[in-house]
Short mmCIF file of C-alpha atoms in Angstrom, two decimals:
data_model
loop_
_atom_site.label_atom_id
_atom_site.label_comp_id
_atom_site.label_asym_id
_atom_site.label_seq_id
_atom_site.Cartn_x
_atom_site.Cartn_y
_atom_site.Cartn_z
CA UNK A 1 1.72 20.92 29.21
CA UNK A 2 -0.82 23.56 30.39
CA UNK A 3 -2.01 27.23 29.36
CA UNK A 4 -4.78 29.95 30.85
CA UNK A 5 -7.88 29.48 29.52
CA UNK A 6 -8.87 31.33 26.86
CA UNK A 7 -11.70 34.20 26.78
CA UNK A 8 -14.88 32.67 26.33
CA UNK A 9 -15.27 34.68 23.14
CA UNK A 10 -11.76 32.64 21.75
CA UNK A 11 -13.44 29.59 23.35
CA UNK A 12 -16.17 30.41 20.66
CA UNK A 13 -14.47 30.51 17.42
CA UNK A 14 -11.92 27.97 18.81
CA UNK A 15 -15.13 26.14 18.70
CA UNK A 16 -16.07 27.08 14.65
CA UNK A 17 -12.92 26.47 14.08
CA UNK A 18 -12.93 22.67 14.63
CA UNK A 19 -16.35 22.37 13.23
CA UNK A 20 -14.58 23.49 9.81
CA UNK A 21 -11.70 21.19 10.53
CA UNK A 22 -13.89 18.02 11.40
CA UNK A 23 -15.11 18.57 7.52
CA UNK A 24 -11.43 19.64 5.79
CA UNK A 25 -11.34 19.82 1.93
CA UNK A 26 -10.72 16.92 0.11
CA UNK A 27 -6.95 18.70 -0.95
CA UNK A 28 -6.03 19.67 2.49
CA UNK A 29 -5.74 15.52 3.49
CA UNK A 30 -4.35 14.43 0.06
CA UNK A 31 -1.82 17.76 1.04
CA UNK A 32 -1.58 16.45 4.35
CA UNK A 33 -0.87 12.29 3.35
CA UNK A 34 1.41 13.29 0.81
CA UNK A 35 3.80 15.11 3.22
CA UNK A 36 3.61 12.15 5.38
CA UNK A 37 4.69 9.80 3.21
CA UNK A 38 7.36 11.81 1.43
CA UNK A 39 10.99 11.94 1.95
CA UNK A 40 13.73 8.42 1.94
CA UNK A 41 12.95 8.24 5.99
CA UNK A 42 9.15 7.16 5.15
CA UNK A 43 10.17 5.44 1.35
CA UNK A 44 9.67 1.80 3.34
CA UNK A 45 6.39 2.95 5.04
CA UNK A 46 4.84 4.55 1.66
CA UNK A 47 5.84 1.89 -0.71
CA UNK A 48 3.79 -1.00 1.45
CA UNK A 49 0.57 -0.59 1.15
CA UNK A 50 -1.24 -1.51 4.37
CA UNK A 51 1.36 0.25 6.19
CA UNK A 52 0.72 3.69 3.61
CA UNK A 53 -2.94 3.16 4.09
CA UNK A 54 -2.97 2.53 7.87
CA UNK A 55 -1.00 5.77 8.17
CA UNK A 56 -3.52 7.51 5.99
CA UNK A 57 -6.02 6.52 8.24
CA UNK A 58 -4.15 7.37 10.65
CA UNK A 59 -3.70 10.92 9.49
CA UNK A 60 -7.45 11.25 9.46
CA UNK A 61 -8.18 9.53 12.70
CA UNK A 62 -6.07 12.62 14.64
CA UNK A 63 -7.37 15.20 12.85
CA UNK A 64 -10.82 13.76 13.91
CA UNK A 65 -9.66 13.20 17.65
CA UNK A 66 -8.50 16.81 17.99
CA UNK A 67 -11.00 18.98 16.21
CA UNK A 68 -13.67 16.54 18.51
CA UNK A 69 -12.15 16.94 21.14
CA UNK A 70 -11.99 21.34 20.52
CA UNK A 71 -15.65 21.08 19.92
CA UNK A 72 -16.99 19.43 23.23
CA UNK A 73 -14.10 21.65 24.90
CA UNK A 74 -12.54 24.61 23.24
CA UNK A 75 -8.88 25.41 24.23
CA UNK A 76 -8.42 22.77 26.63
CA UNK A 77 -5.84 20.01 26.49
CA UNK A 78 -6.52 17.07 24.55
CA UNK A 79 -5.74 13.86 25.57
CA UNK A 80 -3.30 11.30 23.38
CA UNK A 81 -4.66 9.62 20.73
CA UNK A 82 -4.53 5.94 21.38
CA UNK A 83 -7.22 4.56 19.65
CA UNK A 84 -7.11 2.01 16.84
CA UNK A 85 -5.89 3.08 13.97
CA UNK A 86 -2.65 4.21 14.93
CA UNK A 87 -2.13 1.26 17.84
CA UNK A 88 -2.69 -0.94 14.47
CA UNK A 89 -0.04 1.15 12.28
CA UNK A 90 2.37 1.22 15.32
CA UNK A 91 2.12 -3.22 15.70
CA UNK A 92 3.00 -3.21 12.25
CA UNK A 93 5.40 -1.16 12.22
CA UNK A 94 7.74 -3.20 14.47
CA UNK A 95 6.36 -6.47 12.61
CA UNK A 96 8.50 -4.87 9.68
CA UNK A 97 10.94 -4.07 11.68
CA UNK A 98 11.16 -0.37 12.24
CA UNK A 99 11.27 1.14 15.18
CA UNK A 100 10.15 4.56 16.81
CA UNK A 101 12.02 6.50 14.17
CA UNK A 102 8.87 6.07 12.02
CA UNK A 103 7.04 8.02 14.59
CA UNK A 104 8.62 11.33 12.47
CA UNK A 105 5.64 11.27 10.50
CA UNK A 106 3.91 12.67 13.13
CA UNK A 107 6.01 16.07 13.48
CA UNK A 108 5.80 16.12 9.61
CA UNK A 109 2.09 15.81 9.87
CA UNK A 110 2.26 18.51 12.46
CA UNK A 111 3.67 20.72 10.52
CA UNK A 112 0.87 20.42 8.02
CA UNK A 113 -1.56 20.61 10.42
CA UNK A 114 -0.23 24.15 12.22
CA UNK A 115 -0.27 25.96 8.70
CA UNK A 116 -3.93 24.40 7.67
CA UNK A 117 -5.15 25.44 11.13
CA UNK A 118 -3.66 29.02 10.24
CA UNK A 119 -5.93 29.23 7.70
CA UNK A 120 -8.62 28.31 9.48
CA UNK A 121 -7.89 30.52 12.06
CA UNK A 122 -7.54 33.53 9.76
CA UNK A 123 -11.15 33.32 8.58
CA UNK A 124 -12.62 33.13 12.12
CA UNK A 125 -11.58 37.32 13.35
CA UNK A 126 -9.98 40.24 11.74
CA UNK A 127 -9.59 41.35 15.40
CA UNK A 128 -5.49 41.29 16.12
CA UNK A 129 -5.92 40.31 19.39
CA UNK A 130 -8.18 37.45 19.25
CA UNK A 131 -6.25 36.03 16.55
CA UNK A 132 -3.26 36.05 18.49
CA UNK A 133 -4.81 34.40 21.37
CA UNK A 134 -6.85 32.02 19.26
CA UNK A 135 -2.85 30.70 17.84
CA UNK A 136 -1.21 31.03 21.63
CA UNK A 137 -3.98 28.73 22.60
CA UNK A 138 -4.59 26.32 19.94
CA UNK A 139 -1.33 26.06 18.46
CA UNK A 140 0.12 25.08 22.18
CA UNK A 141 -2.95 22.18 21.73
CA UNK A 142 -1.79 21.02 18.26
CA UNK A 143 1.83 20.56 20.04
CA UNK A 144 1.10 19.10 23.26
CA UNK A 145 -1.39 16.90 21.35
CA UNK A 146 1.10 15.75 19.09
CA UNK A 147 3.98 14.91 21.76
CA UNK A 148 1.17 12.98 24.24
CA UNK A 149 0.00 10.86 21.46
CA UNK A 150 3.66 9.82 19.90
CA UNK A 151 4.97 9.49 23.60
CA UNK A 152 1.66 6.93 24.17
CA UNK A 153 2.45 5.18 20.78
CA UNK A 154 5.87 4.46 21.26
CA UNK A 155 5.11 3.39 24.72
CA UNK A 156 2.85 0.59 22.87
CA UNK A 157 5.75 -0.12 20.51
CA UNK A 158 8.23 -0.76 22.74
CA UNK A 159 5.67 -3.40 24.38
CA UNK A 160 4.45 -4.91 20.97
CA UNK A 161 8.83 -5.46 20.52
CA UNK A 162 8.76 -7.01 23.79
CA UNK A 163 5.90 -9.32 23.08
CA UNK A 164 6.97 -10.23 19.35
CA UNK A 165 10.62 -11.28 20.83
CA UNK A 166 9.02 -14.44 22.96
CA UNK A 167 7.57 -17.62 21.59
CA UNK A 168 7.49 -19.30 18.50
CA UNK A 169 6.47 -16.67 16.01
CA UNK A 170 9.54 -14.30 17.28
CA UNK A 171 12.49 -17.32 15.89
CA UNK A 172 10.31 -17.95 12.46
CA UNK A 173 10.38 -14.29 12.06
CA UNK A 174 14.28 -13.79 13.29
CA UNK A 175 15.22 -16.77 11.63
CA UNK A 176 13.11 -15.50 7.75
CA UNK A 177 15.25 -12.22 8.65
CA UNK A 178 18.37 -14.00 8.40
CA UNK A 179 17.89 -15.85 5.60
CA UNK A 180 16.32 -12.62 3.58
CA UNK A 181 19.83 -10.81 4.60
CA UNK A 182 21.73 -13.66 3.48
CA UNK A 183 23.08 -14.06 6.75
CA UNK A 184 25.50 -16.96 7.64
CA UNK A 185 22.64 -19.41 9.39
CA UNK A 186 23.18 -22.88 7.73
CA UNK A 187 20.33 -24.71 5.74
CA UNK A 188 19.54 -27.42 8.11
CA UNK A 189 19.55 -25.34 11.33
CA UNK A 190 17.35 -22.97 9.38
CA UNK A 191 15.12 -25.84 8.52
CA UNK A 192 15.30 -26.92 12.00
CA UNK A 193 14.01 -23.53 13.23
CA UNK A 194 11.05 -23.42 10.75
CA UNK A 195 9.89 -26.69 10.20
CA UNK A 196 9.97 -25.91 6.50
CA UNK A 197 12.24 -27.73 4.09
CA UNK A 198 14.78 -24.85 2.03
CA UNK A 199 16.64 -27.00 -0.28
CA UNK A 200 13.40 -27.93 -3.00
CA UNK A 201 11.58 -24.88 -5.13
CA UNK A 202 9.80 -22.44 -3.61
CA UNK A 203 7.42 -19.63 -4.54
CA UNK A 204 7.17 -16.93 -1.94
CA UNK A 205 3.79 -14.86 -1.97
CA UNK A 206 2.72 -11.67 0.14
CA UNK A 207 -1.14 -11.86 1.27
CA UNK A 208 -2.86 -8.44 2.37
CA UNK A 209 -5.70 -7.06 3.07
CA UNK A 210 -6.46 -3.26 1.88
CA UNK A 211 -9.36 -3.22 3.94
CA UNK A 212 -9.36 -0.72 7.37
CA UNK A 213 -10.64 -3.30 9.35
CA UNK A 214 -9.50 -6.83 8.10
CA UNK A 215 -10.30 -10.17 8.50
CA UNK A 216 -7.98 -12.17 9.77
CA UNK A 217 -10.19 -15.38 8.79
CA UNK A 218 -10.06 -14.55 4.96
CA UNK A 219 -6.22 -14.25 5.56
CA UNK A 220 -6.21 -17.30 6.44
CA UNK A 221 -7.93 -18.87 3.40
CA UNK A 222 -6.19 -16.78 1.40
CA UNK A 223 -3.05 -18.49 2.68
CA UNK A 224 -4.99 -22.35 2.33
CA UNK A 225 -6.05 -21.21 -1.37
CA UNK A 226 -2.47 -20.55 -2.07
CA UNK A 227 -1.17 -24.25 -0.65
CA UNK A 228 -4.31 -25.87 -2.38
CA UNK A 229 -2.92 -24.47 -5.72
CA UNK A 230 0.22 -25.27 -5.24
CA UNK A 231 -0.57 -28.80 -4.19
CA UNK A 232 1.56 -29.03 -1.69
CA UNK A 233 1.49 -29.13 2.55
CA UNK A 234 0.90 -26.38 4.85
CA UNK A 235 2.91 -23.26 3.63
CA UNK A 236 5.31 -21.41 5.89
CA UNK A 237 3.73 -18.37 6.86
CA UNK A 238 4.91 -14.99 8.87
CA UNK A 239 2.95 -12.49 10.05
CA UNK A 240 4.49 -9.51 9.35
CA UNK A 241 1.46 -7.26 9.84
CA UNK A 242 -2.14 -6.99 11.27
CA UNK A 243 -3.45 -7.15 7.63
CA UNK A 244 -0.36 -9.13 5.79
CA UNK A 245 1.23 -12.46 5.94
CA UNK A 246 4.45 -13.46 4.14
CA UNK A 247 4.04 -17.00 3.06
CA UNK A 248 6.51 -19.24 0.64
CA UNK A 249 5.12 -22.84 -0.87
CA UNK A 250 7.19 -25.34 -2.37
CA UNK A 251 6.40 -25.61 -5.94
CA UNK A 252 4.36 -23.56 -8.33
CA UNK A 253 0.92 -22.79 -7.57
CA UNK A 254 -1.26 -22.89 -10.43
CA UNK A 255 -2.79 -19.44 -11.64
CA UNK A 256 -6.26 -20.35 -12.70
CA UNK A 257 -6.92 -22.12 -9.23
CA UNK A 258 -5.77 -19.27 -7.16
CA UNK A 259 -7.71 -16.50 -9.05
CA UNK A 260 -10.81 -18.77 -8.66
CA UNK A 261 -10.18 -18.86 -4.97
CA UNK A 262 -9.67 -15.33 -4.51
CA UNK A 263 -12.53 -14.37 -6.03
CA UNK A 264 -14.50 -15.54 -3.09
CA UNK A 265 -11.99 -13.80 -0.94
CA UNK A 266 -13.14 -10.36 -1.97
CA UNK A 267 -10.97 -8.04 0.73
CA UNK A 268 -7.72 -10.09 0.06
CA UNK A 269 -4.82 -9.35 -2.79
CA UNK A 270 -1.80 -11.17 -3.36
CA UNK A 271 1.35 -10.73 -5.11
CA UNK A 272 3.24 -13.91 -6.13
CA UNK A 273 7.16 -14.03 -6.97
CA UNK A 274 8.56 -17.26 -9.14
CA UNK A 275 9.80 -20.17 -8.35
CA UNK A 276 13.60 -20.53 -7.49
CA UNK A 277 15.17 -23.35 -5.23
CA UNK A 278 17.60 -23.39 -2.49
CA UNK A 279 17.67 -20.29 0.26
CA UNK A 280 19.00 -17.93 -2.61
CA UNK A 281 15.27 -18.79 -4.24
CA UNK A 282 13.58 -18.49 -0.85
CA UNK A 283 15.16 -15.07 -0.69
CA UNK A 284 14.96 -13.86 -4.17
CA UNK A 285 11.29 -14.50 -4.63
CA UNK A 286 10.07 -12.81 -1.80
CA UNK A 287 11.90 -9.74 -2.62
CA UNK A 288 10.13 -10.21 -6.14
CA UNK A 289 7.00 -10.76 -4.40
CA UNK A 290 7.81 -7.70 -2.39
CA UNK A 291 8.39 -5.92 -5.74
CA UNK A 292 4.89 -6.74 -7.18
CA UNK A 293 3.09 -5.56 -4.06
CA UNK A 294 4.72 -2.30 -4.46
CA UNK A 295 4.31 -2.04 -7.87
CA UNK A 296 0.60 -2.73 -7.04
CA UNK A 297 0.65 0.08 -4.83
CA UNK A 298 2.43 2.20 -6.60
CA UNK A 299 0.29 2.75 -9.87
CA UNK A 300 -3.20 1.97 -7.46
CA UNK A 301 -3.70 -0.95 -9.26
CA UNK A 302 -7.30 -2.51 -8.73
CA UNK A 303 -5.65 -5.99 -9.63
CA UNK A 304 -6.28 -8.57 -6.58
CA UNK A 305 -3.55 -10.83 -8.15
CA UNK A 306 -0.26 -10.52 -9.70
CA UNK A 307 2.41 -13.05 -10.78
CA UNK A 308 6.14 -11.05 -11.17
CA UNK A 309 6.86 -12.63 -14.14
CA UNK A 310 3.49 -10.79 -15.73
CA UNK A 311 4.67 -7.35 -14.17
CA UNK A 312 8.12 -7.47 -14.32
CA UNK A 313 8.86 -5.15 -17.50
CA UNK A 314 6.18 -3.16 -15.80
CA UNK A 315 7.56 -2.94 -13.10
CA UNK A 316 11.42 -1.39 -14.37
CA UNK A 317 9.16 0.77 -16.89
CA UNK A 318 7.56 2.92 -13.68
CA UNK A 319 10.70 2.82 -11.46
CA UNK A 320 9.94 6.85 -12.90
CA UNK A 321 6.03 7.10 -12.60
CA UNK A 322 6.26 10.48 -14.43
CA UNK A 323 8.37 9.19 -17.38
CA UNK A 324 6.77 6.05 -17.29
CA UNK A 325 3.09 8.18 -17.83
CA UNK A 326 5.17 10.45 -20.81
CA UNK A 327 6.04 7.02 -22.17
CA UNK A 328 2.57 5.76 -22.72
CA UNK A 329 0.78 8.86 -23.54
CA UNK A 330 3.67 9.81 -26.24
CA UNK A 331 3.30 5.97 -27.58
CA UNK A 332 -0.26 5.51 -27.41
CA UNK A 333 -1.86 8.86 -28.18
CA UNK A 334 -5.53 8.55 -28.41
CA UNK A 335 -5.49 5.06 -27.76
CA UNK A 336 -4.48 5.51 -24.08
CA UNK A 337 -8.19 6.83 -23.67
CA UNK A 338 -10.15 4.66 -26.06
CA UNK A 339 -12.76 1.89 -25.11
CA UNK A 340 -11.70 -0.47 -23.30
CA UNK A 341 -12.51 -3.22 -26.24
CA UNK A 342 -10.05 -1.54 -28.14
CA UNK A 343 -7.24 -1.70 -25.99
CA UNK A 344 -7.85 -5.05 -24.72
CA UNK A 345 -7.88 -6.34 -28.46
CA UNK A 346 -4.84 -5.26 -28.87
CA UNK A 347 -2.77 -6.32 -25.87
CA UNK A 348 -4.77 -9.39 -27.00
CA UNK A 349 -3.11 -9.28 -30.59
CA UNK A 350 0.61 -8.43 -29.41
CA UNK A 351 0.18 -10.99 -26.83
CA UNK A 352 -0.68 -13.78 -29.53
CA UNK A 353 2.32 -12.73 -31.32
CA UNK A 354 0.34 -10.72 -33.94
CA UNK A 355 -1.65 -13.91 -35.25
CA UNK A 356 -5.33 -12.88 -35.86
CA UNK A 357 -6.76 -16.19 -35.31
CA UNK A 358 -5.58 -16.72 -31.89
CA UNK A 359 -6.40 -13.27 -30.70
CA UNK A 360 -10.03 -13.54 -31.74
CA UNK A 361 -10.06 -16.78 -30.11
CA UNK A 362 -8.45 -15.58 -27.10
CA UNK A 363 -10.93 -12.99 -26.97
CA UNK A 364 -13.97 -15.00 -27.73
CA UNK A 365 -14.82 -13.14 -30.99
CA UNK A 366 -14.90 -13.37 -34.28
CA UNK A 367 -11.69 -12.63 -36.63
CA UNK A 368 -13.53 -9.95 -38.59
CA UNK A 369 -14.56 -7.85 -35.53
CA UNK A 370 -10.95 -8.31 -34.34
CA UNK A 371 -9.31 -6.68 -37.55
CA UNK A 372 -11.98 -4.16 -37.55
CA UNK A 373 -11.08 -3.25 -34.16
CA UNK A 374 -7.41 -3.42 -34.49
CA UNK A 375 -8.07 -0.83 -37.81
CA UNK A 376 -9.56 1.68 -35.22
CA UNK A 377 -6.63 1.11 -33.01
CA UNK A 378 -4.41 1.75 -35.64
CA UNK A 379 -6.14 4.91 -36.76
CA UNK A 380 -5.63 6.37 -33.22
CA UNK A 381 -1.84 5.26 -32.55
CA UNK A 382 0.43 8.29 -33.32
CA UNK A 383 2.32 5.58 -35.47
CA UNK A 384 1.16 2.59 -37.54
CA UNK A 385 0.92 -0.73 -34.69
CA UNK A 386 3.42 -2.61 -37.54
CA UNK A 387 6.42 -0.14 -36.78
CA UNK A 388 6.49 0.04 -32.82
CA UNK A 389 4.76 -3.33 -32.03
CA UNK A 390 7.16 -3.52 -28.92
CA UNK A 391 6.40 0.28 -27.48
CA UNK A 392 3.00 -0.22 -28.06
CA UNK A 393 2.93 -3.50 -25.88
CA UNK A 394 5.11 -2.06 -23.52
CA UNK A 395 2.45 0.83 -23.18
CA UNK A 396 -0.28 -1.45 -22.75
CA UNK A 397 1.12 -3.13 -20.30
CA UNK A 398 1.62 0.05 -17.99
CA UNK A 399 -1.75 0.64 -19.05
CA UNK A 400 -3.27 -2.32 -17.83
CA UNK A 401 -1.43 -2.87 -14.39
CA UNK A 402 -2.83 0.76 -13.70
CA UNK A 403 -6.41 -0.40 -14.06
CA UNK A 404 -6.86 -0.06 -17.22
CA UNK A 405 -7.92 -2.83 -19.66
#
């Protein structure tokens, strides 16, 4: 698509214009992820997290590229953004499956876009006329922008599909499909396909990396650290993203051994789903896994590490994040902001099943600090700890899985 120039005065605040939007306030790209990620077409792409952040950075990377673009040359056409962070978001996007439908999120982010640019635009002349051709211009820009760069990323899609459906990686990942939709492939032909054994336990794990440009070499020990605690062979391991592998051991890996590891793996998380056998356990313990990465994601958990079976009450509890918040706060009351010391002592209690003496042990301190503490606690709980024990740990819980102690 092409337009006149505009005037050289237009060119000029056309020019301001994108200064202001290479610097946007910090509410315009909350406003502007938020739409993105809204609405049950995007629900898959905001509820995993490297996919929600890529797309974040995403967001960010063509607001950049066109206000850039406006400053070096007001008015004229800008050229499709191609760069890496949305060529990453668009490879994982077909590793999960989807397909150019996903690329929606650019009109909705367009949309967003036009009516922040209004604003702009609106500061920069009270003159009628200049305004209008200041909008002609740069609103033609925002559009023509928009349909080069999803035309250029679906272009890359269709080739990552092409290249993902040859070789050895393409049958593990159509033959983990089948078995996740319970399709009618039988065990041993399934087995055959893999090289992975479906009849013992398994615990299925999802490894991934938050960070914007990952490392696919901590992946990978990630992944080792996760066999290691298990104590068992090489895993079986899918990539299903630039920054995430799905990976199922048999056996149970050991808790204290993988935290260890990971803690030496410092851009790396994992959630971990239990152990089940057969190819209903392979199956139902990703999907759990799958669970406790969202979960993760969707209170912004710091945790690097999660087991389901720690976050699975959790987990139902914030199906409702808003009712899930009303919950604690109307529970807790002025514990849900006290030190952390005192909340920690008494998950600490509740967990011990209310026995003193374990608690303080647990905790590495002495009894009589431990009651006094839990006598604060009690002081600050909109009921006495002895009537709602169960709400309270319930609360705490939520609490804690959303980076709180």
């Amino acid at each position: 698509m092409s337009w006149p120039p505009p005037s050289p005065r237009v060119r000029e605040l056309i020019r301001r214009g994108a200064g202001i939007a290479l610097d946007p306030p910090p509410g315009w790209l909350a406003e502007l992820d938020a739409a993105v990620l809204a609405g049950e077409a995007r629900q898959q792409i905001a509820a995993d997290p490297v996919l929600a952040a890529g797309t974040r950075r995403t967001n960010r990377s063509n607001l950049l590229f066109w206000a850039a673009s406006n400053i070096r040359a007001p008015g004229e056409p800008v050229p499709a953004n191609d760069t890496g962070a949305p060529l990453a978001v668009a490879r994982d996007l077909i590793r999960r499956g989807l397909d150019e439908s996903a690329l929606d999120a650019y009109r909705v982010g367009e949309s967003v876009a036009v009516r922040m640019w209004t604003q702009i635009a609106c500061t920069l002349t009270g003159d009628p006329e200049e305004l209008r051709e200041l909008l002609d211009v740069s609103l033609r820009s925002i559009s023509a922008f928009v349909d080069d760069t999803v035309s250029a990323i679906s272009a890359r899609m269709r080739a990552e599909r092409d290249e993902l459906t040859r070789g050895t990686q393409a049958e593990r990942r159509a033959t983990v499909a089948l078995l996740l939709e319970g399709a009618p492939i039988t065990r041993q032909r399934a087995e055959s396909r893999l090289g992975y054994r479906l009849q013992p336990a398994h615990t299925a794990a999802v490894l991934w990396s938050d960070s914007p440009a990952p490392d696919p070499r901590q992946l990978d020990r990630a992944a080792d650290a996760l066999t290691e605690a298990a104590d068992q062979p090489r895993p079986l391991s899918v990539v299903a993203g630039t920054a995430t592998r799905w990976l199922w051991v048999h056996g149970r890996p050991d808790a204290d051994r993988l935290r260890a590891a990971l803690d030496r793996l410092p851009d790396v998380r994992l959630a971990v789903g239990p152990t089940a056998p057969g190819p209903d356990g392979f199956r139902r313990s990703h999907l759990d896994a799958l669970t406790t990465q969202q979960l993760l994601t969707r209170l912004r958990s710091p945790a690097r590490l999660a087991f389901h079976h720690e976050v699975e009450l959790v987990a139902l509890l914030t199906a409702d994040p808003d009712r899930a918040a009303r919950f604690v706060t109307r529970t807790l009351g002025a514990l849900e902001t006290a030190p952390p010391e005192l909340t920690g002592t008494v998950r600490a209690f509740l967990a011990e099943q209310c026995n003193a003496t374990r608690a303080a042990a647990r905790l590495f301190t002495h009894r009589n600090t431990l009651l006094r503490r839990l006598a604060r606690a009690d002081h600050l709980l909109p009921r006495p700890l002895a009537e709602h024990p169960l709400d309270v740990a319930a609360a705490l819980e939520v609490l804690h899985w959303s980076g709180r102690p």
